[in-house]
mmCIF file of C-alpha atoms in Angstrom:
data_model
loop_
_atom_site.group_PDB
_atom_site.id
_atom_site.type_symbol
_atom_site.label_atom_id
_atom_site.label_comp_id
_atom_site.label_asym_id
_atom_site.label_seq_id
_atom_site.Cartn_x
_atom_site.Cartn_y
_atom_site.Cartn_z
ATOM 1 C CA UNK Q 282 71.867 108.604 84.657
ATOM 2 C CA UNK Q 283 70.819 108.488 88.641
ATOM 3 C CA UNK Q 284 69.515 112.223 88.068
ATOM 4 C CA UNK Q 285 71.725 113.714 91.098
ATOM 5 C CA UNK Q 286 74.078 115.995 90.279
ATOM 6 C CA UNK Q 287 77.209 116.883 91.826
ATOM 7 C CA UNK Q 288 79.506 119.875 90.659
ATOM 8 C CA UNK Q 289 83.006 120.113 90.161
ATOM 9 C CA UNK Q 290 83.795 117.131 88.700
ATOM 10 C CA UNK Q 291 86.874 118.074 89.792
ATOM 11 C CA UNK Q 292 89.026 120.016 92.092
ATOM 12 C CA UNK Q 293 92.222 120.660 92.413
ATOM 13 C CA UNK Q 294 93.534 122.844 95.617
ATOM 14 C CA UNK Q 295 96.587 123.114 97.925
ATOM 15 C CA UNK Q 296 96.579 122.042 101.207
ATOM 16 C CA UNK Q 297 95.337 124.786 103.887
ATOM 17 C CA UNK Q 298 92.582 125.350 101.679
ATOM 18 C CA UNK Q 299 88.969 125.557 102.017
ATOM 19 C CA UNK Q 300 86.347 124.258 99.082
ATOM 20 C CA UNK Q 301 82.497 123.858 98.500
ATOM 21 C CA UNK Q 302 80.472 120.125 96.696
ATOM 22 C CA UNK Q 303 77.736 121.346 96.199
ATOM 23 C CA UNK Q 304 74.785 118.229 95.658
ATOM 24 C CA UNK Q 305 70.786 118.278 94.137
ATOM 25 C CA UNK Q 306 69.207 115.403 94.446
ATOM 26 C CA UNK Q 307 66.537 113.479 92.452
ATOM 27 C CA UNK Q 308 63.571 115.553 91.571
ATOM 28 C CA UNK Q 309 61.234 114.651 94.540
ATOM 29 C CA UNK Q 310 64.322 113.165 97.085
ATOM 30 C CA UNK Q 311 64.061 114.423 100.607
ATOM 31 C CA UNK Q 312 67.507 113.079 101.892
ATOM 32 C CA UNK Q 313 71.279 113.766 101.077
ATOM 33 C CA UNK Q 314 74.052 112.162 101.846
ATOM 34 C CA UNK Q 315 77.125 112.385 101.812
ATOM 35 C CA UNK Q 316 80.078 110.167 100.936
ATOM 36 C CA UNK Q 317 84.371 109.725 101.147
ATOM 37 C CA UNK Q 318 85.571 107.315 98.604
ATOM 38 C CA UNK Q 319 89.647 107.234 99.264
ATOM 39 C CA UNK Q 320 92.131 104.461 98.286
ATOM 40 C CA UNK Q 321 92.919 103.382 102.243
ATOM 41 C CA UNK Q 322 89.742 104.387 103.571
ATOM 42 C CA UNK Q 323 87.499 103.004 101.420
ATOM 43 C CA UNK Q 324 83.829 104.309 100.435
ATOM 44 C CA UNK Q 325 83.062 105.763 104.273
ATOM 45 C CA UNK Q 326 79.832 107.176 105.515
ATOM 46 C CA UNK Q 327 79.757 111.205 106.244
ATOM 47 C CA UNK Q 328 76.584 113.166 106.786
ATOM 48 C CA UNK Q 329 72.565 113.167 106.050
ATOM 49 C CA UNK Q 330 70.695 115.439 105.597
ATOM 50 C CA UNK Q 331 67.138 115.228 105.188
ATOM 51 C CA UNK Q 332 64.092 117.762 104.628
ATOM 52 C CA UNK Q 333 66.583 120.452 105.619
ATOM 53 C CA UNK Q 334 67.919 118.757 109.025
ATOM 54 C CA UNK Q 335 71.056 116.715 110.242
ATOM 55 C CA UNK Q 336 69.098 113.482 110.340
ATOM 56 C CA UNK Q 337 72.584 111.207 110.631
ATOM 57 C CA UNK Q 338 75.950 111.345 111.122
ATOM 58 C CA UNK Q 339 79.142 109.255 110.301
ATOM 59 C CA UNK Q 340 83.058 109.959 110.720
ATOM 60 C CA UNK Q 341 82.812 113.611 109.028
ATOM 61 C CA UNK Q 342 85.484 115.277 110.412
ATOM 62 C CA UNK Q 343 85.462 118.109 112.792
ATOM 63 C CA UNK Q 344 86.844 120.206 109.593
ATOM 64 C CA UNK Q 345 84.128 119.060 107.468
ATOM 65 C CA UNK Q 346 80.433 120.681 106.786
ATOM 66 C CA UNK Q 347 77.652 120.970 105.537
ATOM 67 C CA UNK Q 348 74.145 122.024 105.215
ATOM 68 C CA UNK Q 349 71.083 120.611 102.702
ATOM 69 C CA UNK Q 350 69.049 124.054 101.765
ATOM 70 C CA UNK Q 351 65.209 125.145 101.895
ATOM 71 C CA UNK Q 352 65.371 124.092 97.300
ATOM 72 C CA UNK Q 353 67.213 120.566 98.828
ATOM 73 C CA UNK Q 354 71.124 121.023 97.233
ATOM 74 C CA UNK Q 355 73.319 120.558 99.407
ATOM 75 C CA UNK Q 356 76.575 121.501 99.915
ATOM 76 C CA UNK Q 357 79.498 120.083 101.941
ATOM 77 C CA UNK Q 358 81.967 121.903 102.960
ATOM 78 C CA UNK Q 359 85.708 121.146 103.555
ATOM 79 C CA UNK Q 360 88.449 123.493 105.311
ATOM 80 C CA UNK Q 361 91.913 123.145 105.939
ATOM 81 C CA UNK Q 362 93.019 121.077 103.406
ATOM 82 C CA UNK Q 363 95.262 117.822 104.364
ATOM 83 C CA UNK Q 364 96.687 115.902 102.055
ATOM 84 C CA UNK Q 365 94.591 113.134 103.255
ATOM 85 C CA UNK Q 366 91.282 114.267 101.569
ATOM 86 C CA UNK Q 367 91.955 113.390 97.649
ATOM 87 C CA UNK Q 368 89.183 111.415 97.276
ATOM 88 C CA UNK Q 369 86.263 111.196 95.156
ATOM 89 C CA UNK Q 370 83.241 112.855 97.578
ATOM 90 C CA UNK Q 371 79.593 111.714 96.767
ATOM 91 C CA UNK Q 372 76.693 112.060 96.976
ATOM 92 C CA UNK Q 373 73.944 110.082 97.357
ATOM 93 C CA UNK Q 374 69.684 111.149 97.216
ATOM 94 C CA UNK Q 375 66.752 109.312 98.332
ATOM 95 C CA UNK Q 376 62.804 109.884 98.519
ATOM 96 C CA UNK Q 377 63.261 108.224 102.449
ATOM 97 C CA UNK Q 378 64.537 109.493 106.009
ATOM 98 C CA UNK Q 379 66.231 105.709 106.695
ATOM 99 C CA UNK Q 380 66.134 104.739 102.559
ATOM 100 C CA UNK Q 381 69.456 102.977 102.491
ATOM 101 C CA UNK Q 382 68.316 100.769 99.923
ATOM 102 C CA UNK Q 383 66.762 103.515 97.698
ATOM 103 C CA UNK Q 384 69.600 105.637 97.895
ATOM 104 C CA UNK Q 385 71.173 106.960 94.121
ATOM 105 C CA UNK Q 386 74.281 108.195 94.182
ATOM 106 C CA UNK Q 387 76.038 110.959 92.393
ATOM 107 C CA UNK Q 388 78.738 110.854 89.763
ATOM 108 C CA UNK Q 389 81.689 112.139 92.227
ATOM 109 C CA UNK Q 390 83.388 115.151 92.296
ATOM 110 C CA UNK Q 391 87.294 114.964 92.281
ATOM 111 C CA UNK Q 392 88.905 116.186 94.967
ATOM 112 C CA UNK Q 393 92.833 116.436 94.568
ATOM 113 C CA UNK Q 394 94.631 118.598 97.345
ATOM 114 C CA UNK Q 395 98.054 119.339 96.030
ATOM 115 C CA UNK B 25 85.834 103.615 109.506
ATOM 116 C CA UNK B 26 84.395 100.266 109.736
ATOM 117 C CA UNK B 27 84.778 97.894 106.218
ATOM 118 C CA UNK B 28 83.316 95.054 105.603
ATOM 119 C CA UNK B 29 86.458 91.989 103.961
ATOM 120 C CA UNK B 30 85.017 91.099 100.870
ATOM 121 C CA UNK B 31 87.006 88.701 98.845
ATOM 122 C CA UNK B 32 88.472 88.841 96.338
ATOM 123 C CA UNK B 33 90.471 91.902 95.293
ATOM 124 C CA UNK B 34 90.114 91.791 92.205
ATOM 125 C CA UNK B 35 89.453 88.939 89.756
ATOM 126 C CA UNK B 36 90.184 87.916 85.745
ATOM 127 C CA UNK B 37 88.332 86.157 83.635
ATOM 128 C CA UNK B 38 86.908 85.238 80.855
ATOM 129 C CA UNK B 39 84.050 85.900 79.564
ATOM 130 C CA UNK B 40 81.288 83.056 79.759
ATOM 131 C CA UNK B 41 82.437 82.110 82.647
ATOM 132 C CA UNK B 42 81.090 82.357 85.862
ATOM 133 C CA UNK B 43 81.969 84.983 89.342
ATOM 134 C CA UNK B 44 81.923 84.238 93.363
ATOM 135 C CA UNK B 45 82.135 86.634 95.247
ATOM 136 C CA UNK B 46 81.554 87.514 99.239
ATOM 137 C CA UNK B 47 81.658 89.021 101.743
ATOM 138 C CA UNK B 48 82.201 89.206 106.344
ATOM 139 C CA UNK B 49 81.774 91.796 108.609
ATOM 140 C CA UNK B 50 82.161 90.590 112.709
ATOM 141 C CA UNK B 51 78.355 92.044 113.499
ATOM 142 C CA UNK B 52 75.571 90.623 112.428
ATOM 143 C CA UNK B 53 73.416 93.594 109.241
ATOM 144 C CA UNK B 54 69.976 93.749 109.125
ATOM 145 C CA UNK B 55 70.367 93.864 104.262
ATOM 146 C CA UNK B 56 73.399 93.187 102.714
ATOM 147 C CA UNK B 57 72.761 95.732 99.517
ATOM 148 C CA UNK B 58 75.299 94.832 96.708
ATOM 149 C CA UNK B 59 76.367 97.372 94.533
ATOM 150 C CA UNK B 60 78.866 98.397 91.041
ATOM 151 C CA UNK B 61 80.073 101.150 90.236
ATOM 152 C CA UNK B 62 81.945 101.889 86.818
ATOM 153 C CA UNK B 63 84.911 104.202 86.453
ATOM 154 C CA UNK B 64 84.147 107.600 86.564
ATOM 155 C CA UNK B 65 80.514 107.582 88.295
ATOM 156 C CA UNK B 66 78.025 106.757 91.440
ATOM 157 C CA UNK B 67 77.738 103.241 92.870
ATOM 158 C CA UNK B 68 74.636 102.012 91.573
ATOM 159 C CA UNK B 69 72.384 99.349 93.407
ATOM 160 C CA UNK B 70 71.858 95.603 91.951
ATOM 161 C CA UNK B 71 70.155 94.024 94.541
ATOM 162 C CA UNK B 72 69.028 94.179 98.568
ATOM 163 C CA UNK B 73 68.153 91.109 100.732
ATOM 164 C CA UNK B 74 66.370 91.769 103.647
ATOM 165 C CA UNK B 75 65.811 87.838 105.442
ATOM 166 C CA UNK B 76 68.725 86.113 106.180
ATOM 167 C CA UNK B 77 68.540 82.553 104.145
ATOM 168 C CA UNK B 78 67.000 84.841 101.648
ATOM 169 C CA UNK B 79 68.543 84.868 97.588
ATOM 170 C CA UNK B 80 67.942 87.380 94.953
ATOM 171 C CA UNK B 81 68.328 87.493 91.513
ATOM 172 C CA UNK B 82 68.279 90.791 89.055
ATOM 173 C CA UNK B 83 69.137 89.628 85.603
ATOM 174 C CA UNK B 84 72.495 86.706 85.233
ATOM 175 C CA UNK B 85 72.938 88.299 89.018
ATOM 176 C CA UNK B 86 72.224 85.786 91.866
ATOM 177 C CA UNK B 87 72.907 86.912 96.105
ATOM 178 C CA UNK B 88 71.849 85.969 98.954
ATOM 179 C CA UNK B 89 71.604 86.840 102.563
ATOM 180 C CA UNK B 90 73.799 84.426 104.947
ATOM 181 C CA UNK B 91 71.775 82.761 107.804
ATOM 182 C CA UNK B 92 74.177 83.774 109.848
ATOM 183 C CA UNK B 93 73.043 87.682 108.519
ATOM 184 C CA UNK B 94 77.244 87.791 108.943
ATOM 185 C CA UNK B 95 78.299 87.858 105.226
ATOM 186 C CA UNK B 96 76.645 87.714 101.800
ATOM 187 C CA UNK B 97 77.762 86.443 98.607
ATOM 188 C CA UNK B 98 76.954 87.660 94.658
ATOM 189 C CA UNK B 99 77.373 85.462 91.505
ATOM 190 C CA UNK B 100 77.382 86.671 87.980
ATOM 191 C CA UNK B 101 76.506 84.092 85.758
ATOM 192 C CA UNK B 102 77.451 83.735 82.673
ATOM 193 C CA UNK B 103 79.724 87.041 81.997
ATOM 194 C CA UNK B 104 80.130 89.822 79.380
ATOM 195 C CA UNK B 105 81.828 92.134 78.876
ATOM 196 C CA UNK B 106 80.135 95.511 80.239
ATOM 197 C CA UNK B 107 80.313 93.250 83.661
ATOM 198 C CA UNK B 108 83.361 95.061 83.919
ATOM 199 C CA UNK B 109 83.663 97.106 87.257
ATOM 200 C CA UNK B 110 83.717 97.659 90.651
ATOM 201 C CA UNK B 111 81.337 95.515 93.378
ATOM 202 C CA UNK B 112 81.104 96.162 96.784
ATOM 203 C CA UNK B 113 78.535 94.763 98.764
ATOM 204 C CA UNK B 114 77.102 96.869 102.048
ATOM 205 C CA UNK B 115 75.459 95.844 105.313
ATOM 206 C CA UNK B 116 73.098 97.905 107.958
ATOM 207 C CA UNK B 117 72.720 97.431 110.839
ATOM 208 C CA UNK B 118 69.012 99.017 111.723
ATOM 209 C CA UNK B 119 66.476 98.549 108.848
ATOM 210 C CA UNK B 120 65.843 102.487 107.898
ATOM 211 C CA UNK B 121 69.413 103.312 109.020
ATOM 212 C CA UNK B 122 71.110 105.462 106.973
ATOM 213 C CA UNK B 123 74.278 104.149 108.282
ATOM 214 C CA UNK B 124 75.422 102.035 105.117
ATOM 215 C CA UNK B 125 78.954 100.409 106.061
ATOM 216 C CA UNK B 126 80.039 99.748 102.646
ATOM 217 C CA UNK B 127 83.005 96.457 101.894
ATOM 218 C CA UNK B 128 86.479 97.560 100.397
ATOM 219 C CA UNK B 129 85.093 95.885 96.137
ATOM 220 C CA UNK B 130 86.114 93.277 94.210
ATOM 221 C CA UNK B 131 87.173 94.484 91.288
ATOM 222 C CA UNK B 132 86.955 92.435 88.411
ATOM 223 C CA UNK B 133 88.748 92.325 84.394
ATOM 224 C CA UNK B 134 87.572 91.054 80.886
ATOM 225 C CA UNK B 135 89.981 89.476 79.998
ATOM 226 C CA UNK B 136 89.096 89.592 75.617
#
């Protein structure tokens, strides 16, 4: 158990809909990272927040957005969903703003878009 | 998005055998990381490498940071059933850069 929690574990929705994925980092970790894992694209970094502020951006679509709240939990919002958005979405947390080797991954949310 | 090339894509071995896999990139990396992902779970960090030529062990696992800084290798000795899973390499182009680039994964299966 990494200490990172993600909810929900599974999500099934329809094209065009909007969903929110939630992540609670390990106790004391200030950084939260979001990743997308799909069969054809592998594991892709989406975005990082550190202590409430956006810190780094990766291959995140404009239809996707995220935020980190004062209690340090983070939410990833996916809108106008398409079939290709079906994937595993992982959250990772780290105590540091730039700790690539100290990222602890959550169990993921499996999103299925029908 | 960018990906690292990892090989082999899959391996079928018998318990007790040694395993080798590698990861190559067209770009130079300053940090190489190796992760293992079990079904239904997130990746777990196995080994982190910080210097070209560095050889680091973690139990039966040994990883090396290639001297060209464009590749890395992971070896698992005397494999056991719990080694089953998907192994990913990941690279970091800058020290402390958050933007990890992941490999395509090597799926390890142990044949009884």
